[in-house]
Coordinates of C-alpha atoms and ligand atoms in Angstrom, one line a residue:
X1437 CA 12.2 -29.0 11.2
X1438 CA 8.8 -28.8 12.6
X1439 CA 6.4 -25.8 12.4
X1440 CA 7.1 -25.4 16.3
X1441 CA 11.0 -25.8 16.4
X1442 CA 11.6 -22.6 14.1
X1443 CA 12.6 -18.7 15.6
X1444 CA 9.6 -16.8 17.6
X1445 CA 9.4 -13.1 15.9
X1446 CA 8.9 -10.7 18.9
X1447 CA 7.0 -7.5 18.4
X1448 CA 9.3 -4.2 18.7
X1449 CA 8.8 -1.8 21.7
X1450 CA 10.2 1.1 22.6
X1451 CA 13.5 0.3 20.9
X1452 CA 14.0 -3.3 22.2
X1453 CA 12.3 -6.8 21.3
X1454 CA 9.3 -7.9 23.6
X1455 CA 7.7 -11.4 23.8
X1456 CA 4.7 -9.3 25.2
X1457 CA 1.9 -11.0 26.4
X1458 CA 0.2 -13.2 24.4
X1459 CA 1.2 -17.3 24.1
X1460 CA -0.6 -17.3 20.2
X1461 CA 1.2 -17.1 17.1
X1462 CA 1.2 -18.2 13.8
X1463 CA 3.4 -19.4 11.1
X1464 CA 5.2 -17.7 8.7
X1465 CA 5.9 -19.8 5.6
X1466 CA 9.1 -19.8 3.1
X1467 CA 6.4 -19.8 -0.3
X1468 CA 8.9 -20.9 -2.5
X1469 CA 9.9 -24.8 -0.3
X1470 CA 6.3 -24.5 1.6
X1471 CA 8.2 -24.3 4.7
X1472 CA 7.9 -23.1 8.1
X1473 CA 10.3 -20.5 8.5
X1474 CA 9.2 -19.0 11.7
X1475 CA 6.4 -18.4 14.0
X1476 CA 5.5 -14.6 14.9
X1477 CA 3.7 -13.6 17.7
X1478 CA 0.2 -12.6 17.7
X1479 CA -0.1 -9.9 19.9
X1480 CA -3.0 -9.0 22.5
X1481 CA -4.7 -5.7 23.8
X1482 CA -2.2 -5.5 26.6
X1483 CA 0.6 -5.5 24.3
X1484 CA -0.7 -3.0 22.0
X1485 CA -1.0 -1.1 25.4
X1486 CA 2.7 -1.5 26.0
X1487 CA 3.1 -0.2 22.3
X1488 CA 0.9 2.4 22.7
X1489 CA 2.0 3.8 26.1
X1490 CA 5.6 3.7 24.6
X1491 CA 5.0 6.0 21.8
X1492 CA 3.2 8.3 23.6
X1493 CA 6.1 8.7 26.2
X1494 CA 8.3 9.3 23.1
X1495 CA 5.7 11.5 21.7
X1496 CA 6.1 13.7 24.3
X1497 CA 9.6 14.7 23.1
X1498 CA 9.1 13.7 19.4
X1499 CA 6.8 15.7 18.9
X1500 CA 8.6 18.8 20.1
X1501 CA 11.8 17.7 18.6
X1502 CA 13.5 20.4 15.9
X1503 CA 12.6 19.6 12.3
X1504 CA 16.4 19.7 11.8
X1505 CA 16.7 16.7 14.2
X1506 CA 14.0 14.9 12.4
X1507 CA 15.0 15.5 9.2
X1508 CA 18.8 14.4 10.3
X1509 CA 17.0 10.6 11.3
X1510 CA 15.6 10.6 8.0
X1511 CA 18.2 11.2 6.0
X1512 CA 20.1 8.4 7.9
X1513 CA 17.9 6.3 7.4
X1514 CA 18.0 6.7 3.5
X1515 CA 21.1 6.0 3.5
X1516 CA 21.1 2.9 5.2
X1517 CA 17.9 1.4 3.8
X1518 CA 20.4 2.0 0.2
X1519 CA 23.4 0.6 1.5
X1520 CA 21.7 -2.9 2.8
X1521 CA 19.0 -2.9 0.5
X1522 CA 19.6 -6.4 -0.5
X1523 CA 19.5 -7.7 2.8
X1524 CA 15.7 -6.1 3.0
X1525 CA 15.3 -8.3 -0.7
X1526 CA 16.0 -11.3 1.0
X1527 CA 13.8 -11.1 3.5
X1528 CA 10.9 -10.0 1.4
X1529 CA 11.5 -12.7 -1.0
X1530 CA 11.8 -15.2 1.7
X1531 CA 8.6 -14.5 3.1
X1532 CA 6.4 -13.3 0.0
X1533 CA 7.9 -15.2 -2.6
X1534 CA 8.0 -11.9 -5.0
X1535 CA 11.3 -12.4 -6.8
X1536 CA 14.8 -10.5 -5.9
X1537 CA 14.4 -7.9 -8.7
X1538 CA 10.6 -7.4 -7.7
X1539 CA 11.6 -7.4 -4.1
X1540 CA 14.2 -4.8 -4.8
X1541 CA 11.7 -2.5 -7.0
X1542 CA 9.5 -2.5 -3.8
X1543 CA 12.1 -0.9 -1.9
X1544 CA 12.9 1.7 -4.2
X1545 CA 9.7 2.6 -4.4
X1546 CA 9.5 2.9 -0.4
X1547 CA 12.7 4.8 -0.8
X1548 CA 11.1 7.7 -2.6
X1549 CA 8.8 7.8 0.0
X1550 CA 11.9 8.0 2.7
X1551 CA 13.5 10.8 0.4
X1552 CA 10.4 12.8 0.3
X1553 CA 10.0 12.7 3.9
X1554 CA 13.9 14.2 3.7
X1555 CA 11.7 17.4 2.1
X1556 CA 9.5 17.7 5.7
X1557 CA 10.7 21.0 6.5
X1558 CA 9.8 22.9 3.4
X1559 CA 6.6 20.6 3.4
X1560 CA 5.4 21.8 6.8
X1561 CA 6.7 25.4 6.5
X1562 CA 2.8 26.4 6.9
X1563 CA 1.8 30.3 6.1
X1564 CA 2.4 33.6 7.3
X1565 CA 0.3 37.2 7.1
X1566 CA 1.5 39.8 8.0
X1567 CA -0.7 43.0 8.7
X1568 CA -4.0 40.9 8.4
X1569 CA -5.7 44.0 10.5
X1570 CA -3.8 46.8 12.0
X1571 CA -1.1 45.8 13.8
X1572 CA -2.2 41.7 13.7
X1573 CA -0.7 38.8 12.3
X1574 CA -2.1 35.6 11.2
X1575 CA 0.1 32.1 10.7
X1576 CA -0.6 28.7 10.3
X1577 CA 1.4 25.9 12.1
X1578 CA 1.2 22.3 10.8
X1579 CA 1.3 19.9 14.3
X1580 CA 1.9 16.3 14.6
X1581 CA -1.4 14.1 16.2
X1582 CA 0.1 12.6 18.3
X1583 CA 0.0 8.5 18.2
X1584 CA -0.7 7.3 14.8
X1585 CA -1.6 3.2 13.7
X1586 CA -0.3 2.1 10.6
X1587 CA -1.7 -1.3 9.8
X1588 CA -0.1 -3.5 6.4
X1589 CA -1.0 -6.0 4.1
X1590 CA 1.2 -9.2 3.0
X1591 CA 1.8 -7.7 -0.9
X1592 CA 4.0 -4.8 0.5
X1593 CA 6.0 -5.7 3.5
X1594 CA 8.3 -2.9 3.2
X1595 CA 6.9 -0.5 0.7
X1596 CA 3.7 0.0 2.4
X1597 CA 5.0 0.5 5.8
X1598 CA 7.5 3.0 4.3
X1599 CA 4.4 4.6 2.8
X1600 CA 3.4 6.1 6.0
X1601 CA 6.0 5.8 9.0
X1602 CA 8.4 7.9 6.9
X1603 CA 6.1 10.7 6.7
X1604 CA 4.0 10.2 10.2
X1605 CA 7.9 10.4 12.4
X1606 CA 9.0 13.5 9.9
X1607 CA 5.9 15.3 10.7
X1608 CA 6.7 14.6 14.2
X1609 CA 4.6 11.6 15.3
X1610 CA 5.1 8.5 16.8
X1611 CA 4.0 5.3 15.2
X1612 CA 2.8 1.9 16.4
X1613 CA 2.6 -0.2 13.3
X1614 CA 0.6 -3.4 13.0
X1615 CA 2.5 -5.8 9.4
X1616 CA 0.7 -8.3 7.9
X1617 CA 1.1 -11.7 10.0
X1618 CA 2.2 -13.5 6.4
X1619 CA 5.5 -11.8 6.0
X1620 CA 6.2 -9.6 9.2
X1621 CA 10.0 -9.5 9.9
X1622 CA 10.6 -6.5 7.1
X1623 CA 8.7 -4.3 9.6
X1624 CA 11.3 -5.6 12.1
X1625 CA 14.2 -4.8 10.6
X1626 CA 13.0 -1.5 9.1
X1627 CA 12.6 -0.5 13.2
X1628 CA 15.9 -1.5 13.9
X1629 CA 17.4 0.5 11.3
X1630 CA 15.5 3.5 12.1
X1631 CA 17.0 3.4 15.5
X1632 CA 20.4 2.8 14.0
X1633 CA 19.5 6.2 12.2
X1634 CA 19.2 7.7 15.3
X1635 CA 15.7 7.7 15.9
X1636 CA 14.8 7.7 19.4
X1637 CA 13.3 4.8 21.3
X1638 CA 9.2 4.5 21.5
X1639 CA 8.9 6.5 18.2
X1640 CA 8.2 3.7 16.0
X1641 CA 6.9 0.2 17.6
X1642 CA 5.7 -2.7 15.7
X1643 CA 3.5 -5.2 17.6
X1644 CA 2.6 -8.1 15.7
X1645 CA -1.0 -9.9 15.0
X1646 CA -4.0 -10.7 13.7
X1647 CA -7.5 -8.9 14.5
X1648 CA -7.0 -8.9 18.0
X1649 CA -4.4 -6.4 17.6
X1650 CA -6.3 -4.6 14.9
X1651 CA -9.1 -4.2 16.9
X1652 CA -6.9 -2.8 20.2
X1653 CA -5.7 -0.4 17.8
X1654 CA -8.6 1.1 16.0
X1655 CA -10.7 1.2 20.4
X1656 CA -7.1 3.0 21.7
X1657 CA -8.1 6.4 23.1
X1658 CA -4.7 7.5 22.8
X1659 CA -4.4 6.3 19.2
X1660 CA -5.3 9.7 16.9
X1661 CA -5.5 8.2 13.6
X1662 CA -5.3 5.0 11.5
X1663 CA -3.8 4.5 8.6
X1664 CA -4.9 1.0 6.9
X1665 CA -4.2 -0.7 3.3
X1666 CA -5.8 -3.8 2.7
X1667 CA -8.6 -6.2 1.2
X1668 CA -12.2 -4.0 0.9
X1669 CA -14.3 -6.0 3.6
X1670 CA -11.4 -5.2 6.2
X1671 CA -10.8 -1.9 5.1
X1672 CA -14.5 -1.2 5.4
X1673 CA -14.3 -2.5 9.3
X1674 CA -11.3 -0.4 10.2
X1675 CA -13.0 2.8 8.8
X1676 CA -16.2 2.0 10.7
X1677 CA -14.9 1.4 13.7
X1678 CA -12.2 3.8 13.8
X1679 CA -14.1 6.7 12.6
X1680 CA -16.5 5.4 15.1
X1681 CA -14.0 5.7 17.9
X1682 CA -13.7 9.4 16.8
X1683 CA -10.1 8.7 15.1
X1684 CA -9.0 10.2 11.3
X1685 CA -9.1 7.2 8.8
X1686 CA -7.7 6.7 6.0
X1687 CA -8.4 2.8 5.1
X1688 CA -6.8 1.9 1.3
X1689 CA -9.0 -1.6 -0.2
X1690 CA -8.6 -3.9 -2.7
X1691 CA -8.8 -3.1 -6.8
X1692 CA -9.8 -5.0 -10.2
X1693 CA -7.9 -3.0 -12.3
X1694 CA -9.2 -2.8 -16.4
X1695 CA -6.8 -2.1 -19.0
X1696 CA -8.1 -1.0 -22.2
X1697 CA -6.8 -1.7 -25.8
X1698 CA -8.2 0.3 -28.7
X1699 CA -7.7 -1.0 -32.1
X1700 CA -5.1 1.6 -32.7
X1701 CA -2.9 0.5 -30.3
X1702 CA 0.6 -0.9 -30.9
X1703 CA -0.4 -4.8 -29.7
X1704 CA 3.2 -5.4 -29.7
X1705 CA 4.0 -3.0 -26.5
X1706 CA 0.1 -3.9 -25.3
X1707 CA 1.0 -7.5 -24.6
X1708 CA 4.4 -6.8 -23.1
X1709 CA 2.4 -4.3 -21.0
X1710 CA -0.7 -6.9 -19.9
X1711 CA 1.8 -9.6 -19.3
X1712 CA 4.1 -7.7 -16.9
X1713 CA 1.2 -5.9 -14.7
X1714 CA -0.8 -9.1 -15.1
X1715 CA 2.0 -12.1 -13.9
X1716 CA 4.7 -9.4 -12.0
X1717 CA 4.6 -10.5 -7.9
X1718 CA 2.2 -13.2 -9.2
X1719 CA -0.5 -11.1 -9.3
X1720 CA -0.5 -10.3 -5.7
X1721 CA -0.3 -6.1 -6.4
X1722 CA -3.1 -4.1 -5.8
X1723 CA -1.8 -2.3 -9.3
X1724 CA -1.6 -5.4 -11.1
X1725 CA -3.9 -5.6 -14.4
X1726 CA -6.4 -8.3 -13.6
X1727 CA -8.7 -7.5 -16.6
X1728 CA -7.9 -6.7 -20.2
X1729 CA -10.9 -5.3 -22.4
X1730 CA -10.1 -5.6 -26.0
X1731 CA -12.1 -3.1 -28.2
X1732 CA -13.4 -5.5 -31.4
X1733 CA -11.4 -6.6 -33.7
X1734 CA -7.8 -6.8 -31.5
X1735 CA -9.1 -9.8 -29.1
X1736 CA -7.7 -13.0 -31.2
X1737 CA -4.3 -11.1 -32.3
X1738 CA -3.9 -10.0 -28.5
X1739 CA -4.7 -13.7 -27.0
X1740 CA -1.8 -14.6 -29.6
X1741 CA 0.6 -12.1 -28.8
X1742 CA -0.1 -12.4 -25.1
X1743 CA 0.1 -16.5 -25.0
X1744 CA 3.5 -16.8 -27.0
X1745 CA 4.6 -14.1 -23.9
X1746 CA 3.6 -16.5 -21.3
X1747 CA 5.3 -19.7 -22.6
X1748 CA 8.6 -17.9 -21.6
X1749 CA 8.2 -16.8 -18.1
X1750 CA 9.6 -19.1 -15.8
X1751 CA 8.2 -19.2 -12.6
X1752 CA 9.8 -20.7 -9.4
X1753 CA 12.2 -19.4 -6.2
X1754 CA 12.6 -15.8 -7.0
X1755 CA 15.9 -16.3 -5.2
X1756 CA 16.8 -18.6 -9.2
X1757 CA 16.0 -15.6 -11.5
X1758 CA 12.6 -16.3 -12.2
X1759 CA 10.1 -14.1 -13.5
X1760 CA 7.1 -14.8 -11.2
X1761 CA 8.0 -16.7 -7.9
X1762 CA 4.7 -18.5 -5.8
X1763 CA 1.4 -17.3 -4.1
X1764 CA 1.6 -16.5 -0.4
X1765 CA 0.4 -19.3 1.2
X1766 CA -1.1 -22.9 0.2
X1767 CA -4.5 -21.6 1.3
X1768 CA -4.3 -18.5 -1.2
X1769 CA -3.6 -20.6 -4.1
X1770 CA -6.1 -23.4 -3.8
X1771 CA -8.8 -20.1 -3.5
X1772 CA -6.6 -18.7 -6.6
X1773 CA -6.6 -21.8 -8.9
X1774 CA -10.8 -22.6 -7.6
X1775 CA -11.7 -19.8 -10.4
X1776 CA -10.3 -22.1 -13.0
X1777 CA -13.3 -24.2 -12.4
X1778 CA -15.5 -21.7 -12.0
X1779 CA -14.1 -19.9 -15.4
X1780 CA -14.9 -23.4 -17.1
X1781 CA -18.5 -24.0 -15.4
X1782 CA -19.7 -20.2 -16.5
X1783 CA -18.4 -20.6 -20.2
X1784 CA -15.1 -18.8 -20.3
X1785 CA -12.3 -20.5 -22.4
X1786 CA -9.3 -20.8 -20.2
X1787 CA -6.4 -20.2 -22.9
X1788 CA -3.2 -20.6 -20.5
X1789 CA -3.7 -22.9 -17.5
X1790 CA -1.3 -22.2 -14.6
X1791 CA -2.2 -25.4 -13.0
X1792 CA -0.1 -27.5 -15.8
X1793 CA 3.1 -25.3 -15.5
X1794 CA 6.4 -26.8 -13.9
X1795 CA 8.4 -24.9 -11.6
X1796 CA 11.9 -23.8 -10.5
X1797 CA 11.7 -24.8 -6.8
X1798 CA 10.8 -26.8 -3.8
X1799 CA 8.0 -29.1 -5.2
X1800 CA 6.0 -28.2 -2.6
X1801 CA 5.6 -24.2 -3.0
X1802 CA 2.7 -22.6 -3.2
X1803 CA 2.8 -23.0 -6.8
X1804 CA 0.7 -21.7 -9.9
X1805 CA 1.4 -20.5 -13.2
X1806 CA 0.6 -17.5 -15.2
X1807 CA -3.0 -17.9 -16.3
X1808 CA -5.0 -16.5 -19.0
X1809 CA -8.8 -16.4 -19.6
X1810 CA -10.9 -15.3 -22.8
X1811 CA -13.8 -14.3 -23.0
X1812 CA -15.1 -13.9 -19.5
X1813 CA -18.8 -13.1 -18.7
X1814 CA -18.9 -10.1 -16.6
X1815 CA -21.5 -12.1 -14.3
X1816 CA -18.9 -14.5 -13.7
X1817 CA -17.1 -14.4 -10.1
X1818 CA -13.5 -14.5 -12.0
X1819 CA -14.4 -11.0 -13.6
X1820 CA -16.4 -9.8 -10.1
X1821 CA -13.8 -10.7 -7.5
X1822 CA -10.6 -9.1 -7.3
X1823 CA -8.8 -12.7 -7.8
X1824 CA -5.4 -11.2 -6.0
X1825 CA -3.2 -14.0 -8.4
X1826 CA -1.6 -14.9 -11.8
X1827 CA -5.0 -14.7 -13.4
X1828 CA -5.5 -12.4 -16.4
X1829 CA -8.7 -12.1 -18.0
X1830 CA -9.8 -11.1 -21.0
X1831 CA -13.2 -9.3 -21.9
X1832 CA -13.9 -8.1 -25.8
X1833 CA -16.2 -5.4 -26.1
X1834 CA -17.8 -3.7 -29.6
X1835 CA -16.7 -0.2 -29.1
X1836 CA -14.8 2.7 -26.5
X1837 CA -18.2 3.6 -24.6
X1838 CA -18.8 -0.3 -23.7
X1839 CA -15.4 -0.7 -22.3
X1840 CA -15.5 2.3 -20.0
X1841 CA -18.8 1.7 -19.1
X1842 CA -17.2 -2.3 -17.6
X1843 CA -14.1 0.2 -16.0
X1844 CA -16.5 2.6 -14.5
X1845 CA -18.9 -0.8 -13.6
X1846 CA -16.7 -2.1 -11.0
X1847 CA -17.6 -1.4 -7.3
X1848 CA -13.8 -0.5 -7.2
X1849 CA -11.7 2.4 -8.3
X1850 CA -8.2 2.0 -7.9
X1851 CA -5.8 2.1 -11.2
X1852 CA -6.9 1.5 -14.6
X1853 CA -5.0 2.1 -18.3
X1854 CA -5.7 2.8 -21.6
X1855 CA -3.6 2.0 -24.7
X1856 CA -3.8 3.7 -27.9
X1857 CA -2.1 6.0 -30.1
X1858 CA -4.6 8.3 -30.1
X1859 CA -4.4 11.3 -27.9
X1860 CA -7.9 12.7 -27.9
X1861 CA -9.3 9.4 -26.9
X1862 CA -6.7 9.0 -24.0
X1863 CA -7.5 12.4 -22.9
X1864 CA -11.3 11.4 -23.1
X1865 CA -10.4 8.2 -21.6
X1866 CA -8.2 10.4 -18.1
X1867 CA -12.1 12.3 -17.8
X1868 CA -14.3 9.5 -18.3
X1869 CA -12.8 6.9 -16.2
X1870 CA -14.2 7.2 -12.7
X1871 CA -10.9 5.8 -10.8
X1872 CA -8.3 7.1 -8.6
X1873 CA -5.2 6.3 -10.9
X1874 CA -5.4 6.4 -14.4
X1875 CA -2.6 5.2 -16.7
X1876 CA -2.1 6.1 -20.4
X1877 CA 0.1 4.0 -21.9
X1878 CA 1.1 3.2 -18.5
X1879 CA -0.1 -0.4 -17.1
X1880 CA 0.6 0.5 -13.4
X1881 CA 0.3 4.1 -12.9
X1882 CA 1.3 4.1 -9.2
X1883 CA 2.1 7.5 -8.3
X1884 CA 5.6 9.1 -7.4
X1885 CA 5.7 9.7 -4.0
X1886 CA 5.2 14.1 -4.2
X1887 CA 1.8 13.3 -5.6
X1888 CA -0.7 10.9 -3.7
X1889 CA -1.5 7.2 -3.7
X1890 CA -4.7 6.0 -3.7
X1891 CA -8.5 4.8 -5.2
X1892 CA -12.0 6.1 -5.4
X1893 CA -14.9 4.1 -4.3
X1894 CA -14.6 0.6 -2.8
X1895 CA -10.7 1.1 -3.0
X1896 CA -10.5 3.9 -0.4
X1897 CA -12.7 4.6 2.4
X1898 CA -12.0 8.0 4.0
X1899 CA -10.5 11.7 2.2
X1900 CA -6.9 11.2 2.4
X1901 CA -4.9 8.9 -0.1
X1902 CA -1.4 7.7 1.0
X1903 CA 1.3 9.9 1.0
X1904 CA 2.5 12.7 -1.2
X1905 CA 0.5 16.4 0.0
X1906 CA -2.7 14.3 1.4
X1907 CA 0.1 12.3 3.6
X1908 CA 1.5 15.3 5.3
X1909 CA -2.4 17.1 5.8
X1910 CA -3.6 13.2 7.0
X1911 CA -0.5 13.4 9.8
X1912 CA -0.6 17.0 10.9
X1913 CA -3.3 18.9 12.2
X1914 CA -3.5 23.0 11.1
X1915 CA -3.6 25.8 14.0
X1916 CA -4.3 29.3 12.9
X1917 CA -2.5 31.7 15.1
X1918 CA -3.5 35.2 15.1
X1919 CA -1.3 37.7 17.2
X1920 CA -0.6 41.2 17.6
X1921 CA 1.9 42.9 20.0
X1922 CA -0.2 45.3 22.5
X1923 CA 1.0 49.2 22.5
X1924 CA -1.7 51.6 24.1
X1925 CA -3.8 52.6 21.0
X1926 CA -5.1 49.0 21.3
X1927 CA -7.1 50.3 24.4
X1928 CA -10.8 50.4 24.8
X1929 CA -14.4 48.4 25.4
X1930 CA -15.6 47.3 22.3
X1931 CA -18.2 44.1 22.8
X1932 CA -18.8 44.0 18.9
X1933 CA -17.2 40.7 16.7
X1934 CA -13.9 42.0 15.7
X1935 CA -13.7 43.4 12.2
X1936 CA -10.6 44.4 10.5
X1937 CA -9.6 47.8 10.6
Ligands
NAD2166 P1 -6.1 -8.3 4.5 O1 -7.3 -7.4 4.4 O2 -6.4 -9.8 4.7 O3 -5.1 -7.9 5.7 C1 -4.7 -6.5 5.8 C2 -4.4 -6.3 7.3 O4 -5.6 -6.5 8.0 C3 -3.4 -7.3 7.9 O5 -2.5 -6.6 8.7 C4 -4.2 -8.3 8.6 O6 -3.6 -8.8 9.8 C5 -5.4 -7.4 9.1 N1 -6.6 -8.2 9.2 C6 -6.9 -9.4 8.5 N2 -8.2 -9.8 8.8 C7 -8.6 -8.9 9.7 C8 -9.9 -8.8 10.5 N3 -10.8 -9.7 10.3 N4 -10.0 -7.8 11.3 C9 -9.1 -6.9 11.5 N5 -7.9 -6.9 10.8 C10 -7.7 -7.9 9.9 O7 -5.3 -8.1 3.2 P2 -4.0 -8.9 2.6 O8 -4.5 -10.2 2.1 O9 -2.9 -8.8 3.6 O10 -3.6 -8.0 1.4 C11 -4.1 -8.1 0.1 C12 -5.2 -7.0 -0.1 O11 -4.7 -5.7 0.2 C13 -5.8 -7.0 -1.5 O12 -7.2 -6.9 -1.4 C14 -5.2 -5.8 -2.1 O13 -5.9 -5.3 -3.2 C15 -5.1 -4.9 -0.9 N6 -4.1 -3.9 -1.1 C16 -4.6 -2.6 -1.4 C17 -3.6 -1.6 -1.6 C18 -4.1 -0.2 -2.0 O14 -3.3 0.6 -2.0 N7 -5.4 0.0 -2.2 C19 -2.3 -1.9 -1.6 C20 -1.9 -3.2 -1.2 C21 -2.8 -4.2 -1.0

């Protein structure tokens, strides 16, 4: 098959396909063969005007619909998404590469998402007092904005979406959402199944692209907010320019998460821990560990323990039952596998090389092994750059204070962990570390979904994290209300600011 005689993914508008506009696409590849599954369009301004223009007909009865009715599509839709869950796998393993059991962990973890969006009505129940001033009320509503942008990365094709649609359409809003270009057809078949739940047409719209769309998105005057997760430069952008165009912005970057080992630790449970956040989904997780810091003396026995880990995960089509499938596209590994040389050049020893593994798969997927690097120079680009790939490296440090000062170092903030047995250094460890999500014990503390997602510093531009509390204040706007019935002792003239009485 050649790259042009493969299926055309359309975007999805107002409950039915659309070719839209645009002639451009690009290619969506099958990591594991290196095949051309599919093109998907690329859509224009004019077709994230269709998009647009269809929400915000829905919105007009969305957004006044009963919470009963919205929590009704919801809870349809939880139980679909449960019941064809594997079908979702597939497709996300088909497109990313993750393997099924990775692919399948994703969804659950969008799933808690969808069930706390179930909760919307006691979540938006807003306050009430009564008798504020004689004879006056005040209450609080929680309304929905209006038209909301959700734009996705390639890591998450399913979980991210279902980050924010879930709660945006249970608070009442209606959502055009931009996927990643890499691996878009989840966010197709997550909007047909809403509308199979019932969910009315216009309310959620996907319109495919690239920064075309992106950029039609965050200049829409009738677009109220954007919700983005994605690498730190673009995050950056879509903050700028959206805040810019007088929208609310939450914009979620990239990460270089640290893990730190104190000598006390159990380096049994430490490896198993650095080797599943380092090597799960390849890398590619804006959780995963990408930096171990040993505290002097557990380096060499770590290296050890960690290496003889490596030589059993087989890596190949997570469709086989392998533990680590490929990177996302050819491009994205070449850049991957380019800081093996630059490990070597700045003086690194590279302990595991991924580039001599063999695979389980197509000879021609995007293909590189787990890979392990001691003692990396903190100048060097493989510790600088968030890497986004099977690539763990390893940094020994003399004491506690020199390790946190290399977590709190990093221009990012999104997880980090600590390891040890002992609990007044974790707890000093949860104050010190100047990072959004802190794990102890816990390689990849991403939060459940009634708390919030999300960094500090280069890993989240704007107030609101993802979901959890900040998700339903990021979709709703507050009205105070304050009201009183009139009888006649409310008479008078009275130019003074009202006081209560
Ligand atoms: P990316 O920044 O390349 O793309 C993200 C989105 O932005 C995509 O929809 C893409 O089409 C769009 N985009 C790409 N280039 C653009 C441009 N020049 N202008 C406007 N829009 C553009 O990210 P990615 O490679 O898809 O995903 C990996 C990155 O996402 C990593 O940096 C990872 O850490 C980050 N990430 C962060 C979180 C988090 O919660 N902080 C979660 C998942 C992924």
């Amino acid at each position: 098959m050649t790259t042009t005689d493969v299926p055309v993914l359309d975007h999805w508008i107002g409950g039915a396909t659309s070719a839209g506009t645009s002639e451009r696409t690009a290619p969506v590849y099958d990591p594991a063969l290196g095949e051309v599954s599919k093109q998907v369009r690329l859509g224009s301004a004019a077709d994230v005007d269709a998009a647009v223009a269809a929400a915000a007909k829905a919105f007009t009865s969305w957004g006044r619909s009963s919470i009963a009715r919205r929590q009704q599509v919801m809870f349809n839709f939880r139980e679909l998404l449960n019941a064809r869950k594997d079908e979702l796998a597939q497709i996300l393993t088909s497109e990313h590469g993750k393997v099924l059991t990775d692919a399948a962990g994703e969804i659950a973890r969008g799933l808690e998402v969808v069930e706390f969006a179930c909760s919307m009505p006691h979540l938006t129940k807003g306050g009430y007092s009564l008798g504020v001033s004689t004879d006056v009320d005040v209450f609080s509503l929680k309304e929905p904005l209006g038209v909301v942008g959700v734009i996705s990365p390639f890591n998450f094709p399913a979980m991210v979406p279902m980050w924010f649609f879930p709660i945006a359409i249970a608070t009442g809003n209606c959502v055009v959402l931009k996927p990643s270009e890499k691996d878009p057809s989840a966010a197709n078949w997550m909007a047909e199944l809403m509308a199979e739940a019932g969910l009315p047409d216009g309310v959620l719209n996907v319109v495919h692209g690239d920064k075309e769309a992106v950029d039609a998105l965050l200049a829409h005057p009738e677009v109220a907010s954007i919700s983005f997760v994605g690498s730190t430069p673009i995050a950056r952008y879509v903050y700028e320019h959206g805040t810019a165009a007088g929208k609310r912005v939450q914009a979620l970057g990239g990460a270089k998460n640290h893990m730190l080992v104190l000598p006390d630790a159990d380096l049994d449970l430490v490896a198993d821990a650095a080797v599943n956040a380092g090597f799960g989904s390849a890398g590619e997780r804006c959780m995963a560990i990408s930096v171990l810091v040993a505290v002097d003396p557990v380096g060499d026995e770590l290296i050890d323990k960690i290496r003889s880990r490596m030589g059993g995960l087989v890596t190949g089509d997570g469709r086989r039952g392998c533990d680590m499938g490929p990177l996302i596209t050819a491009e994205h590994r070449d850049k991957v596998a380019g800081y093996l040389d630059v490990a070597a050049t700045d003086g690194a020893a590279v302990v595991v090389d991924g580039r001599e593994a063999t695979f389980e798969g197509a000879e021609d997927g995007f293909w590189l092994g787990p890979t392990l690097i001691d003692h990396v120079p903190t100048t060097s680009t493989v510790y600088t750059d968030e890497i986004f790939g099977p690539v763990l490296s390893v940094v020994r440090v003399a004491s506690y204070e020199e390790g946190v000062a290399l977590v709190n170092g990093t221009p990012y903030g999104n997880g980090t962990a600590i390891f040890t047995n002992d609990g007044g250094a974790a707890r000093r460890f949860m104050l010190d570390a100047e990072i959004g999500m802190v794990g102890i014990n816990v390689p990849i503390p991403v939060p459940v979904a009634y708390h919030s997602f999300g960094g500090w510093k280069a890993s989240l531009f704007g107030d609101a994290k993802a979901y959890g509390p900040h998700g339903v204040d990021f979709f709703t706007r507050e009205k105070a209300v304050t009201s009183r019935w009139l009888d006649p002792s409310h008479g008078g003239i009275n130019l003074g600011f009202p006081q209560h009485t």
